[in-house]
Tab-separated table of C-alpha atoms in Angstrom:
chain	number	residue	atom	x	y	z
Z	1	MET	CA	0.000	0.000	0.000
Z	2	ASN	CA	0.996	3.625	-0.364
Z	3	TRP	CA	0.962	6.459	2.154
Z	4	SER	CA	-1.199	9.320	0.911
Z	5	ARG	CA	-1.593	11.559	3.948
Z	6	LYS	CA	-0.143	15.009	4.140
Z	7	HIS	CA	-0.478	15.178	7.928
Z	8	LEU	CA	-0.175	12.905	10.933
Z	9	LEU	CA	-2.807	14.229	13.296
Z	10	ASP	CA	-3.963	11.195	15.252
Z	11	ILE	CA	-4.015	7.411	15.374
Z	12	GLN	CA	-7.780	7.197	15.482
Z	13	SER	CA	-8.172	7.924	11.769
Z	14	LEU	CA	-5.341	5.616	10.601
Z	15	SER	CA	-5.994	2.126	9.274
Z	16	ALA	CA	-4.071	-0.907	10.518
Z	17	GLU	CA	-2.333	-0.994	7.097
Z	18	GLU	CA	-1.190	2.597	7.473
Z	19	ILE	CA	0.151	1.901	10.965
Z	20	ASN	CA	2.034	-1.131	9.679
Z	21	LEU	CA	3.450	0.910	6.800
Z	22	VAL	CA	4.889	3.410	9.285
Z	23	LEU	CA	6.358	0.549	11.344
Z	24	ASP	CA	7.941	-1.085	8.286
Z	25	THR	CA	9.390	2.222	7.134
Z	26	ALA	CA	10.696	2.909	10.647
Z	27	LYS	CA	12.513	-0.419	10.618
Z	28	ALA	CA	14.561	0.728	7.630
Z	29	PHE	CA	15.277	4.065	9.286
Z	30	LYS	CA	16.361	2.359	12.496
Z	31	ALA	CA	19.095	0.668	10.480
Z	32	VAL	CA	20.280	4.104	9.285
Z	33	GLY	CA	20.851	5.116	12.922
Z	34	GLU	CA	23.122	2.118	13.407
Z	35	ARG	CA	25.509	3.020	10.578
Z	36	ALA	CA	28.735	4.967	10.842
Z	37	ILE	CA	27.141	7.716	8.737
Z	38	LYS	CA	23.759	8.193	10.373
Z	39	LYS	CA	22.269	10.416	7.737
Z	40	VAL	CA	20.402	10.093	4.458
Z	41	PRO	CA	19.487	12.881	2.020
Z	42	ALA	CA	15.763	12.071	1.852
Z	43	LEU	CA	14.592	15.505	3.105
Z	44	ARG	CA	17.432	17.588	1.730
Z	45	GLY	CA	16.338	21.206	1.371
Z	46	LYS	CA	13.211	20.755	3.498
Z	47	THR	CA	12.488	22.843	6.561
Z	48	VAL	CA	10.934	21.369	9.678
Z	49	VAL	CA	9.614	23.690	12.367
Z	50	ASN	CA	9.294	22.342	15.894
Z	51	LEU	CA	6.436	24.417	17.277
Z	52	PHE	CA	6.337	23.419	20.919
Z	53	VAL	CA	3.769	25.487	22.751
Z	54	GLU	CA	4.002	23.102	25.714
Z	55	PRO	CA	7.268	21.982	27.337
Z	56	SER	CA	8.976	18.839	26.093
Z	57	THR	CA	12.507	17.580	25.998
Z	58	ARG	CA	12.449	14.034	24.742
Z	59	THR	CA	9.894	14.441	21.970
Z	60	ARG	CA	11.388	17.699	20.719
Z	61	ILE	CA	14.931	16.350	20.702
Z	62	SER	CA	13.742	13.166	19.037
Z	63	PHE	CA	11.976	15.075	16.248
Z	64	GLU	CA	14.923	17.426	15.886
Z	65	LEU	CA	17.413	14.605	15.540
Z	66	ALA	CA	15.071	12.715	13.214
Z	67	ALA	CA	14.905	15.736	10.917
Z	68	HIS	CA	18.694	16.159	11.032
Z	69	ARG	CA	19.217	12.505	10.096
Z	70	LEU	CA	17.044	13.072	7.039
Z	71	THR	CA	19.126	16.154	6.141
Z	72	ALA	CA	16.256	18.580	6.742
Z	73	ASP	CA	16.814	21.989	8.289
Z	74	VAL	CA	15.231	22.433	11.705
Z	75	VAL	CA	13.917	25.507	13.451
Z	76	ASN	CA	13.040	25.132	17.106
Z	77	PHE	CA	10.372	27.329	18.434
Z	78	SER	CA	9.455	27.464	22.088
Z	79	VAL	CA	6.703	29.534	23.544
Z	80	GLU	CA	8.847	31.412	26.083
Z	81	ALA	CA	10.882	33.083	23.380
Z	82	SER	CA	8.112	33.746	20.897
Z	83	SER	CA	5.404	36.183	19.929
Z	84	LEU	CA	2.767	33.804	21.252
Z	85	LYS	CA	3.768	35.384	24.556
Z	86	LYS	CA	2.981	38.781	23.051
Z	87	GLY	CA	-0.552	37.753	22.166
Z	88	GLU	CA	-0.137	36.430	18.641
Z	89	THR	CA	-2.639	33.714	17.809
Z	90	LEU	CA	-1.555	30.195	16.890
Z	91	LYS	CA	-3.026	30.717	13.429
Z	92	ASP	CA	-0.979	33.842	12.817
Z	93	THR	CA	2.188	32.197	14.100
Z	94	ALA	CA	1.625	29.259	11.783
Z	95	ARG	CA	0.848	31.458	8.791
Z	96	ASN	CA	4.077	33.332	9.405
Z	97	LEU	CA	5.952	30.043	9.372
Z	98	GLU	CA	4.143	29.169	6.163
Z	99	ALA	CA	5.195	32.498	4.667
Z	100	LEU	CA	8.795	31.501	5.385
Z	101	ASN	CA	8.193	28.374	3.286
Z	102	ALA	CA	8.398	25.836	6.080
Z	103	ASP	CA	7.534	22.377	4.770
Z	104	MET	CA	6.494	20.656	7.971
Z	105	ILE	CA	5.299	21.838	11.356
Z	106	VAL	CA	5.665	19.523	14.336
Z	107	ILE	CA	3.308	20.881	16.954
Z	108	ARG	CA	2.816	20.235	20.631
Z	109	HIS	CA	0.010	22.163	22.250
Z	110	SER	CA	-1.937	22.038	25.490
Z	111	ALA	CA	-5.231	22.306	23.594
Z	112	ALA	CA	-6.719	19.136	22.129
Z	113	GLY	CA	-7.301	19.585	18.401
Z	114	ALA	CA	-4.684	22.298	17.877
Z	115	PRO	CA	-2.861	20.245	15.163
Z	116	HIS	CA	-6.146	19.564	13.355
Z	117	PHE	CA	-6.949	23.264	13.410
Z	118	LEU	CA	-3.494	24.092	12.078
Z	119	SER	CA	-3.805	21.580	9.250
Z	120	ARG	CA	-6.898	23.436	8.042
Z	121	VAL	CA	-5.426	26.933	8.085
Z	122	VAL	CA	-1.969	26.409	6.583
Z	123	ASN	CA	-0.725	24.598	3.499
Z	124	VAL	CA	2.081	22.826	5.363
Z	125	SER	CA	2.352	19.233	6.578
Z	126	VAL	CA	1.365	19.090	10.239
Z	127	ILE	CA	2.559	16.425	12.671
Z	128	ASN	CA	0.932	16.126	16.064
Z	129	ALA	CA	3.563	15.819	18.798
Z	130	GLY	CA	0.926	15.784	21.538
Z	131	ASP	CA	-2.253	17.841	21.873
Z	132	GLY	CA	-3.700	18.224	25.358
Z	133	ALA	CA	-5.129	14.959	26.639
Z	134	HIS	CA	-6.187	13.975	23.123
Z	135	GLU	CA	-3.445	12.114	21.220
Z	136	HIS	CA	0.300	11.640	20.918
Z	137	PRO	CA	0.465	9.563	17.747
Z	138	THR	CA	4.232	9.159	17.377
Z	139	GLN	CA	4.454	7.868	20.964
Z	140	ALA	CA	1.890	5.170	20.186
Z	141	LEU	CA	3.695	4.285	16.964
Z	142	LEU	CA	7.020	3.903	18.752
Z	143	ASP	CA	5.349	1.843	21.465
Z	144	VAL	CA	3.798	-0.613	19.003
Z	145	PHE	CA	7.063	-0.634	17.033
Z	146	THR	CA	8.916	-1.642	20.221
Z	147	ILE	CA	6.336	-4.314	21.064
Z	148	ARG	CA	6.481	-5.742	17.539
Z	149	GLU	CA	10.262	-5.721	17.597
Z	150	LYS	CA	10.471	-7.515	20.953
Z	151	LYS	CA	7.494	-9.858	20.659
Z	152	GLY	CA	7.360	-10.340	16.896
Z	153	ARG	CA	3.665	-9.475	16.731
Z	154	ILE	CA	0.930	-7.298	18.184
Z	155	ALA	CA	-2.220	-9.319	17.486
Z	156	GLY	CA	-3.354	-11.449	20.402
Z	157	LEU	CA	-1.084	-9.839	22.991
Z	158	GLU	CA	-2.405	-8.750	26.369
Z	159	VAL	CA	-1.408	-5.146	27.021
Z	160	THR	CA	-2.070	-3.449	30.345
Z	161	ILE	CA	-1.801	0.312	30.604
Z	162	LEU	CA	-1.430	1.296	34.232
Z	163	GLY	CA	-1.688	4.790	35.650
Z	164	ASP	CA	-3.312	8.097	34.801
Z	165	ILE	CA	-5.397	7.192	31.777
Z	166	LEU	CA	-7.893	10.031	31.940
Z	167	PHE	CA	-5.365	12.808	31.383
Z	168	SER	CA	-3.044	10.847	29.135
Z	169	ARG	CA	-2.805	11.438	25.398
Z	170	VAL	CA	-0.286	8.600	25.309
Z	171	ALA	CA	-2.948	6.222	26.612
Z	172	ARG	CA	-5.532	7.298	24.033
Z	173	SER	CA	-3.156	6.969	21.087
Z	174	ASN	CA	-1.871	3.644	22.394
Z	175	ILE	CA	-5.380	2.273	22.846
Z	176	TRP	CA	-6.280	3.130	19.246
Z	177	ALA	CA	-3.099	1.681	17.822
Z	178	LEU	CA	-3.166	-1.513	19.890
Z	179	LEU	CA	-6.826	-2.257	19.217
Z	180	LYS	CA	-6.433	-1.637	15.484
Z	181	LEU	CA	-3.522	-4.080	15.415
Z	182	GLY	CA	-5.471	-6.743	17.308
Z	183	ALA	CA	-4.114	-6.579	20.869
Z	184	ARG	CA	-6.308	-6.826	23.951
Z	185	VAL	CA	-6.023	-3.719	26.101
Z	186	THR	CA	-6.640	-3.565	29.857
Z	187	LEU	CA	-6.624	-0.224	31.647
Z	188	CYS	CA	-5.871	0.026	35.341
Z	189	GLY	CA	-5.484	2.789	37.921
Z	190	PRO	CA	-7.593	4.663	40.458
Z	191	SER	CA	-11.242	4.777	39.347
Z	192	THR	CA	-11.071	8.572	39.255
Z	193	LEU	CA	-8.318	8.340	36.613
Z	194	VAL	CA	-9.632	5.262	34.813
Z	195	PRO	CA	-13.366	5.772	34.297
Z	196	ARG	CA	-15.500	2.952	32.905
Z	197	VAL	CA	-16.270	5.066	29.841
Z	198	PHE	CA	-13.050	3.740	28.263
Z	199	GLU	CA	-14.830	0.395	27.841
Z	200	GLU	CA	-16.673	2.048	24.955
Z	201	MET	CA	-13.375	2.213	23.044
Z	202	GLY	CA	-13.106	-1.565	23.352
Z	203	CYS	CA	-10.816	-1.852	26.372
Z	204	VAL	CA	-11.194	-3.779	29.608
Z	205	VAL	CA	-11.223	-1.548	32.683
Z	206	ASN	CA	-9.961	-3.243	35.821
Z	207	HIS	CA	-9.253	-1.306	38.988
Z	208	ASN	CA	-7.489	-4.209	40.697
Z	209	VAL	CA	-3.850	-3.850	39.787
Z	210	ASP	CA	-2.808	-7.409	40.711
Z	211	ARG	CA	-5.502	-8.840	38.424
Z	212	ALA	CA	-4.760	-6.365	35.673
Z	213	ILE	CA	-1.092	-7.254	35.389
Z	214	GLU	CA	-1.047	-11.013	36.111
Z	215	ASN	CA	-1.659	-12.075	32.486
Z	216	ALA	CA	-0.123	-9.092	30.745
Z	217	ASP	CA	2.486	-9.568	28.013
Z	218	ILE	CA	3.151	-5.830	28.104
Z	219	ILE	CA	2.813	-3.476	31.060
Z	220	ASN	CA	2.866	0.155	29.993
Z	221	LEU	CA	3.201	2.513	32.944
Z	222	LEU	CA	2.041	6.106	32.791
Z	223	ARG	CA	3.062	9.035	34.902
Z	224	ILE	CA	0.554	11.042	36.923
Z	225	GLN	CA	-0.114	14.118	34.798
Z	226	HIS	CA	-0.183	16.662	37.633
Z	227	GLU	CA	-0.077	19.535	35.186
Z	228	ARG	CA	-3.412	18.533	33.667
Z	229	GLN	CA	-5.280	17.626	36.858
Z	230	ARG	CA	-7.356	20.526	38.059
Z	231	LYS	CA	-8.397	18.898	41.324
Z	232	THR	CA	-7.151	16.113	43.523
Z	233	MET	CA	-7.864	12.799	41.840
Z	234	PHE	CA	-6.501	10.557	44.600
Z	235	PRO	CA	-5.651	11.090	48.286
Z	236	SER	CA	-1.845	11.148	48.148
Z	237	ILE	CA	1.191	10.098	46.148
Z	238	GLY	CA	2.022	7.660	48.951
Z	239	GLU	CA	-1.325	5.964	48.624
Z	240	TYR	CA	-1.096	5.866	44.845
Z	241	THR	CA	2.332	4.266	45.114
Z	242	SER	CA	1.211	1.566	47.535
Z	243	LEU	CA	-1.956	0.774	45.572
Z	244	TYR	CA	-0.871	1.129	41.930
Z	245	SER	CA	2.865	1.284	41.471
Z	246	LEU	CA	4.843	-1.544	39.918
Z	247	ASN	CA	6.847	-2.546	42.993
Z	248	LYS	CA	8.998	-5.624	43.605
Z	249	THR	CA	6.174	-7.706	45.108
Z	250	ARG	CA	3.977	-7.135	42.070
Z	251	PHE	CA	6.910	-7.518	39.704
Z	252	GLU	CA	7.544	-11.047	40.980
Z	253	LYS	CA	4.017	-12.118	40.084
Z	254	ILE	CA	3.901	-10.942	36.461
Z	255	LYS	CA	4.621	-13.191	33.492
Z	256	PRO	CA	8.339	-13.982	33.210
Z	257	ASP	CA	8.495	-12.645	29.654
Z	258	ALA	CA	6.359	-9.553	30.237
Z	259	LEU	CA	7.889	-6.305	29.001
Z	260	ILE	CA	7.856	-3.123	31.081
Z	261	MET	CA	7.296	0.080	29.108
Z	262	HIS	CA	7.079	3.724	30.062
Z	263	PRO	CA	6.829	6.749	27.757
Z	264	GLY	CA	8.882	8.890	30.151
Z	265	PRO	CA	9.604	10.982	32.018
Z	266	ILE	CA	9.569	8.377	34.777
Z	267	ASN	CA	8.985	9.259	38.386
Z	268	ARG	CA	11.162	6.708	40.146
Z	269	GLY	CA	9.545	5.317	43.248
Z	270	VAL	CA	6.084	6.609	42.282
Z	271	GLU	CA	4.629	4.599	39.400
Z	272	ILE	CA	7.635	2.296	39.085
Z	273	ASP	CA	10.257	0.920	41.421
Z	274	SER	CA	13.667	2.291	40.526
Z	275	GLU	CA	15.335	-1.116	40.119
Z	276	ILE	CA	12.540	-2.404	37.890
Z	277	ALA	CA	12.937	0.619	35.624
Z	278	ASP	CA	16.586	-0.377	35.140
Z	279	SER	CA	15.979	-4.136	34.894
Z	280	GLN	CA	16.454	-6.389	31.866
Z	281	ARG	CA	12.712	-6.547	31.369
Z	282	SER	CA	12.375	-2.810	30.983
Z	283	VAL	CA	12.448	-1.582	27.379
Z	284	ILE	CA	12.186	2.086	28.317
Z	285	LEU	CA	15.417	3.075	26.571
Z	286	ASP	CA	14.613	0.927	23.517
Z	287	GLN	CA	11.475	3.034	23.247
Z	288	VAL	CA	13.626	6.161	23.047
Z	289	THR	CA	15.851	4.667	20.322
Z	290	ASN	CA	12.837	3.467	18.371
Z	291	GLY	CA	11.134	6.830	18.776
Z	292	LEU	CA	13.815	8.386	16.629
Z	293	ALA	CA	13.334	5.817	13.859
Z	294	VAL	CA	9.542	6.161	13.965
Z	295	ARG	CA	9.758	9.961	13.744
Z	296	MET	CA	12.131	9.711	10.791
Z	297	ALA	CA	9.579	7.457	9.105
Z	298	VAL	CA	6.732	9.876	9.824
Z	299	LEU	CA	8.641	12.919	8.516
Z	300	PHE	CA	9.630	10.936	5.424
Z	301	LEU	CA	6.097	9.719	4.739
Z	302	VAL	CA	4.180	12.972	5.259
Z	303	ASN	CA	6.693	14.835	3.123
Z	304	GLY	CA	5.919	12.578	0.185
Z	305	GLY	CA	2.229	12.565	0.904
Z	306	LYS	CA	1.573	15.533	-1.335
Z	307	GLY	CA	2.876	14.342	-4.677
Z	308	PRO	CA	0.919	12.667	-7.436
Z	309	VAL	CA	1.241	8.930	-7.876
Z	310	GLU	CA	3.986	8.272	-10.379
Z	311	LEU	CA	4.639	4.950	-11.996
Z	312	GLY	CA	7.845	3.660	-10.515
Z	313	VAL	CA	11.037	3.000	-12.412
Y	1	MET	CA	13.339	-14.424	-22.021
Y	2	THR	CA	12.683	-17.918	-20.785
Y	3	SER	CA	14.008	-19.630	-17.696
Y	4	VAL	CA	16.735	-21.497	-19.630
Y	5	GLU	CA	17.811	-18.318	-21.393
Y	6	MET	CA	17.988	-16.457	-18.096
Y	7	GLN	CA	20.191	-19.176	-16.598
Y	8	ARG	CA	22.571	-18.949	-19.565
Y	9	VAL	CA	22.663	-15.165	-19.339
Y	10	LEU	CA	23.410	-15.256	-15.601
Y	11	ALA	CA	26.138	-17.863	-16.122
Y	12	ARG	CA	27.754	-15.631	-18.750
Y	13	LEU	CA	27.467	-12.567	-16.508
Y	14	ALA	CA	29.199	-14.508	-13.722
Y	15	HIS	CA	32.028	-15.434	-16.076
Y	16	GLU	CA	32.379	-11.834	-17.203
Y	17	VAL	CA	32.524	-10.596	-13.611
Y	18	ALA	CA	35.143	-13.266	-12.853
Y	19	GLU	CA	37.167	-12.354	-15.940
Y	20	ARG	CA	37.187	-8.661	-15.086
Y	21	ASN	CA	38.058	-9.121	-11.411
Y	22	GLY	CA	41.223	-11.148	-10.984
Y	23	GLN	CA	41.353	-10.340	-7.296
Y	24	SER	CA	38.281	-12.353	-6.451
Y	25	SER	CA	38.506	-11.949	-2.661
Y	26	SER	CA	37.790	-8.226	-2.861
Y	27	VAL	CA	34.466	-8.589	-4.746
Y	28	VAL	CA	31.150	-7.827	-2.988
Y	29	LEU	CA	27.826	-8.153	-4.802
Y	30	ILE	CA	25.093	-5.695	-3.803
Y	31	GLY	CA	21.592	-6.196	-5.206
Y	32	ILE	CA	19.536	-3.039	-5.676
Y	33	GLN	CA	16.063	-3.359	-4.136
Y	34	ARG	CA	13.606	-4.441	-5.410
Y	35	GLY	CA	14.693	-6.336	-8.515
Y	36	GLY	CA	18.368	-6.911	-7.749
Y	37	PRO	CA	18.768	-8.962	-4.561
Y	38	PHE	CA	17.774	-12.384	-5.928
Y	39	LEU	CA	19.875	-11.863	-9.048
Y	40	ALA	CA	22.825	-10.868	-6.851
Y	41	GLN	CA	22.384	-14.062	-4.839
Y	42	ARG	CA	22.387	-16.182	-7.993
Y	43	LEU	CA	25.439	-14.414	-9.364
Y	44	GLY	CA	27.086	-14.863	-5.971
Y	45	GLN	CA	26.484	-18.616	-6.065
Y	46	ALA	CA	27.802	-18.886	-9.616
Y	47	LEU	CA	30.905	-16.871	-8.719
Y	48	ALA	CA	31.485	-18.956	-5.585
Y	49	GLU	CA	31.603	-22.052	-7.802
Y	50	LEU	CA	33.986	-20.404	-10.271
Y	51	TRP	CA	36.287	-19.044	-7.605
Y	52	GLY	CA	36.008	-21.799	-5.022
Y	53	HIS	CA	35.221	-19.433	-2.144
Y	54	ALA	CA	32.145	-17.703	-0.799
Y	55	VAL	CA	31.312	-14.263	-2.191
Y	56	PRO	CA	29.623	-11.726	0.120
Y	57	VAL	CA	26.200	-10.648	-1.139
Y	58	GLY	CA	24.180	-7.714	0.199
Y	59	THR	CA	21.255	-5.488	-0.670
Y	60	VAL	CA	20.750	-1.762	-0.923
Y	61	ASP	CA	17.520	0.207	-0.930
Y	62	VAL	CA	17.716	3.536	-2.710
Y	63	GLY	CA	14.372	4.959	-1.535
Y	64	MET	CA	15.986	7.494	0.780
Y	65	HIS	CA	18.396	8.633	-1.940
Y	66	ARG	CA	16.058	9.138	-4.879
Y	67	ASP	CA	16.067	12.477	-6.697
Y	68	ASP	CA	12.300	12.505	-7.220
Y	69	LEU	CA	11.088	12.234	-3.616
Y	70	ASN	CA	9.290	15.554	-3.991
Y	71	ASN	CA	7.159	14.508	-6.912
Y	72	ARG	CA	5.898	11.093	-5.975
Y	73	MET	CA	4.317	9.059	-3.252
Y	74	PRO	CA	6.856	8.036	-0.637
Y	75	PRO	CA	8.451	4.818	-1.813
Y	76	GLU	CA	8.260	1.640	0.206
Y	77	ILE	CA	11.592	1.046	1.880
Y	78	PHE	CA	13.163	-2.421	1.822
Y	79	PRO	CA	16.176	-3.653	3.810
Y	80	THR	CA	19.674	-2.402	3.149
Y	81	GLN	CA	22.115	-5.076	4.277
Y	82	ILE	CA	25.755	-4.458	3.609
Y	83	PRO	CA	27.611	-7.681	4.485
Y	84	CYS	CA	31.072	-6.201	5.071
Y	85	ASP	CA	33.131	-3.041	5.184
Y	86	LEU	CA	33.121	-1.617	1.650
Y	87	ASN	CA	36.397	0.269	1.978
Y	88	HIS	CA	38.945	-0.927	-0.637
Y	89	ARG	CA	36.513	-3.556	-1.975
Y	90	THR	CA	35.202	-3.980	-5.500
Y	91	VAL	CA	31.444	-3.520	-5.358
Y	92	VAL	CA	29.337	-4.996	-8.136
Y	93	LEU	CA	25.868	-3.435	-8.084
Y	94	VAL	CA	23.246	-5.794	-9.492
Y	95	ASP	CA	19.815	-4.813	-10.812
Y	96	ASP	CA	17.230	-6.380	-13.055
Y	97	VAL	CA	16.532	-3.505	-15.466
Y	98	LEU	CA	18.639	-0.457	-16.334
Y	99	PHE	CA	16.479	2.382	-17.634
Y	100	SER	CA	16.984	6.073	-16.799
Y	101	GLY	CA	20.061	5.368	-14.660
Y	102	ARG	CA	18.570	7.265	-11.730
Y	103	THR	CA	18.272	4.195	-9.533
Y	104	ALA	CA	21.927	3.353	-10.193
Y	105	ARG	CA	22.900	6.922	-9.308
Y	106	ALA	CA	20.940	6.708	-6.048
Y	107	ALA	CA	22.575	3.345	-5.297
Y	108	LEU	CA	26.015	4.908	-5.785
Y	109	ASP	CA	25.031	7.612	-3.312
Y	110	SER	CA	23.689	5.109	-0.862
Y	111	ILE	CA	26.745	2.832	-0.753
Y	112	ASN	CA	28.870	5.932	-0.273
Y	113	ASP	CA	27.591	6.008	3.308
Y	114	PHE	CA	29.131	2.601	3.944
Y	115	GLY	CA	32.672	3.328	2.841
Y	116	ARG	CA	34.817	4.119	-0.158
Y	117	PRO	CA	35.066	1.114	-2.449
Y	118	LYS	CA	38.135	0.721	-4.640
Y	119	SER	CA	35.774	0.517	-7.600
Y	120	VAL	CA	32.097	0.071	-8.334
Y	121	GLN	CA	30.760	-1.905	-11.296
Y	122	LEU	CA	27.216	-2.323	-12.537
Y	123	ALA	CA	25.675	-5.598	-13.705
Y	124	VAL	CA	22.143	-5.671	-15.125
Y	125	LEU	CA	19.975	-8.394	-16.584
Y	126	ILE	CA	18.289	-6.058	-19.093
Y	127	ASP	CA	19.451	-2.731	-20.512
Y	128	ARG	CA	16.379	-1.097	-22.033
Y	129	GLY	CA	17.983	2.235	-22.987
Y	130	HIS	CA	16.559	5.745	-22.478
Y	131	ARG	CA	19.324	6.870	-20.136
Y	132	GLU	CA	18.853	10.244	-18.462
Y	133	LEU	CA	22.248	10.261	-16.742
Y	134	PRO	CA	25.790	9.427	-17.893
Y	135	ILE	CA	25.690	5.911	-16.430
Y	136	GLN	CA	26.580	2.742	-18.361
Y	137	PRO	CA	26.580	-0.880	-17.222
Y	138	ASP	CA	29.769	-2.965	-17.041
Y	139	PHE	CA	27.954	-6.269	-17.525
Y	140	VAL	CA	24.726	-6.604	-19.539
Y	141	GLY	CA	22.564	-9.688	-19.843
Y	142	ARG	CA	20.623	-8.472	-22.841
Y	143	VAL	CA	20.035	-5.142	-24.577
Y	144	VAL	CA	16.361	-4.640	-25.407
Y	145	GLU	CA	15.058	-1.878	-27.658
Y	146	THR	CA	12.043	-0.351	-25.977
Y	147	LEU	CA	9.661	2.555	-26.236
Y	148	LYS	CA	9.491	4.836	-23.221
Y	149	ASN	CA	5.948	3.849	-22.419
Y	150	GLU	CA	6.693	0.139	-22.484
Y	151	ARG	CA	7.456	-1.815	-19.359
Y	152	ILE	CA	9.857	-4.678	-18.763
Y	153	ASP	CA	8.319	-7.277	-16.486
Y	154	VAL	CA	10.971	-9.399	-14.778
Y	155	ARG	CA	9.740	-12.376	-12.773
Y	156	LEU	CA	12.108	-14.462	-10.709
Y	157	ARG	CA	11.442	-17.943	-9.387
Y	158	GLU	CA	12.299	-16.929	-5.821
Y	159	GLU	CA	9.257	-14.682	-5.744
Y	160	SER	CA	6.833	-15.686	-8.454
Y	161	GLY	CA	7.803	-19.314	-8.972
Y	162	GLU	CA	9.140	-18.865	-12.511
Y	163	ASP	CA	11.903	-17.057	-14.346
Y	164	HIS	CA	10.457	-14.941	-17.109
Y	165	VAL	CA	11.118	-11.577	-18.737
Y	166	SER	CA	8.588	-9.947	-21.037
Y	167	LEU	CA	7.969	-6.590	-22.665
Y	168	GLU	CA	4.579	-5.006	-22.046
Y	169	SER	CA	3.111	-1.861	-23.527
Y	170	LEU	CA	1.153	0.319	-21.146
């Protein structure tokens, strides 16, 4: 199949074939990162703007390096040093970037739907790097890439996502991607953060952490998103840790080949025991490596998504 | 071209490669995705028999090095597997059909990232003409006169169960 999208806005609207195409392309780009010369000329002469209206280190650096490895030029734009602070609207900022002939805008924004809005007002490829509590598509793609790489498949796997689901864009994008690829998804955490309404997406909601993780092939841990919680969702961090963290006692009871994932940043001793985060079973740093390959694939694919179909040579 | 003809052509190509490259231990065959890898493997086997030692065979995908990425759908990317250090080696690029020469140019670019070979040669099963770049093959299976809007369909037994080359008009 061929990729025909100009933007990557969410996982919800992608087909399983499109997700697999990104994963296959990312596999080839991962190999580029392992060479002595870690660079290919695929996006030579293209300009990528990292428009990060919300703080980020890992995602921004990952996109920046991905663009560099494709020989694109990168402009980093953070809200503190920009006219958005002076009252310029997002639309005007984006149209200014368009007037400078940027080819791609990678946007992170605290408002859900900001990338979709942008894709309608500018004639530039838009990549969602996280919008509010809505979606974080490249995180989900790198997570399923890592699972496929380690387990050889996605379909039929039991995946448990544990933590703050309600405020997590990572959770939403992961749920869409995993369900489309045929995994079974269980969500677990305090009932205030894991409402039953997620069952409508096709997940299992289980508030008993020991039950939720005992059969899991993958345990994906999520951080408490304090910055998005407007009121107290659980009594205390201490209580959350004793009831829901992946500690040594729980770790001993999970499947021996279960993988531990975390999108970062991790809060050691809160959602995950420090030693478990560093254990052989943790693939947290593989996720970071794979994130770079997946973002290279996404930049590569959306850049070509505007041309007419040409019969190959 | 029938299966028997293709076998004869490949056997001759192997002999030509062997004749040209006295220093057989420095030769690496690299098949250009998507039509080249199986042909490179077959040439590698034939050369191994002629020379009495194994010949490293790899693949290269040129999708990230094409010069028309702006004007087309993003190409599917297939594995690039370079079996050894290419510095000071003789690289023989192998492809099924040579047409504009743009794929060969991209392949030259691509292998550049893996080292500086002593020399690079190009072996193709079919040369159909219509070059757009100053690139010529070193070893040619068969020269076929074609019109620009015709297509050469190469089928190999590894993938489609039979060896067959035919000319189709679009």
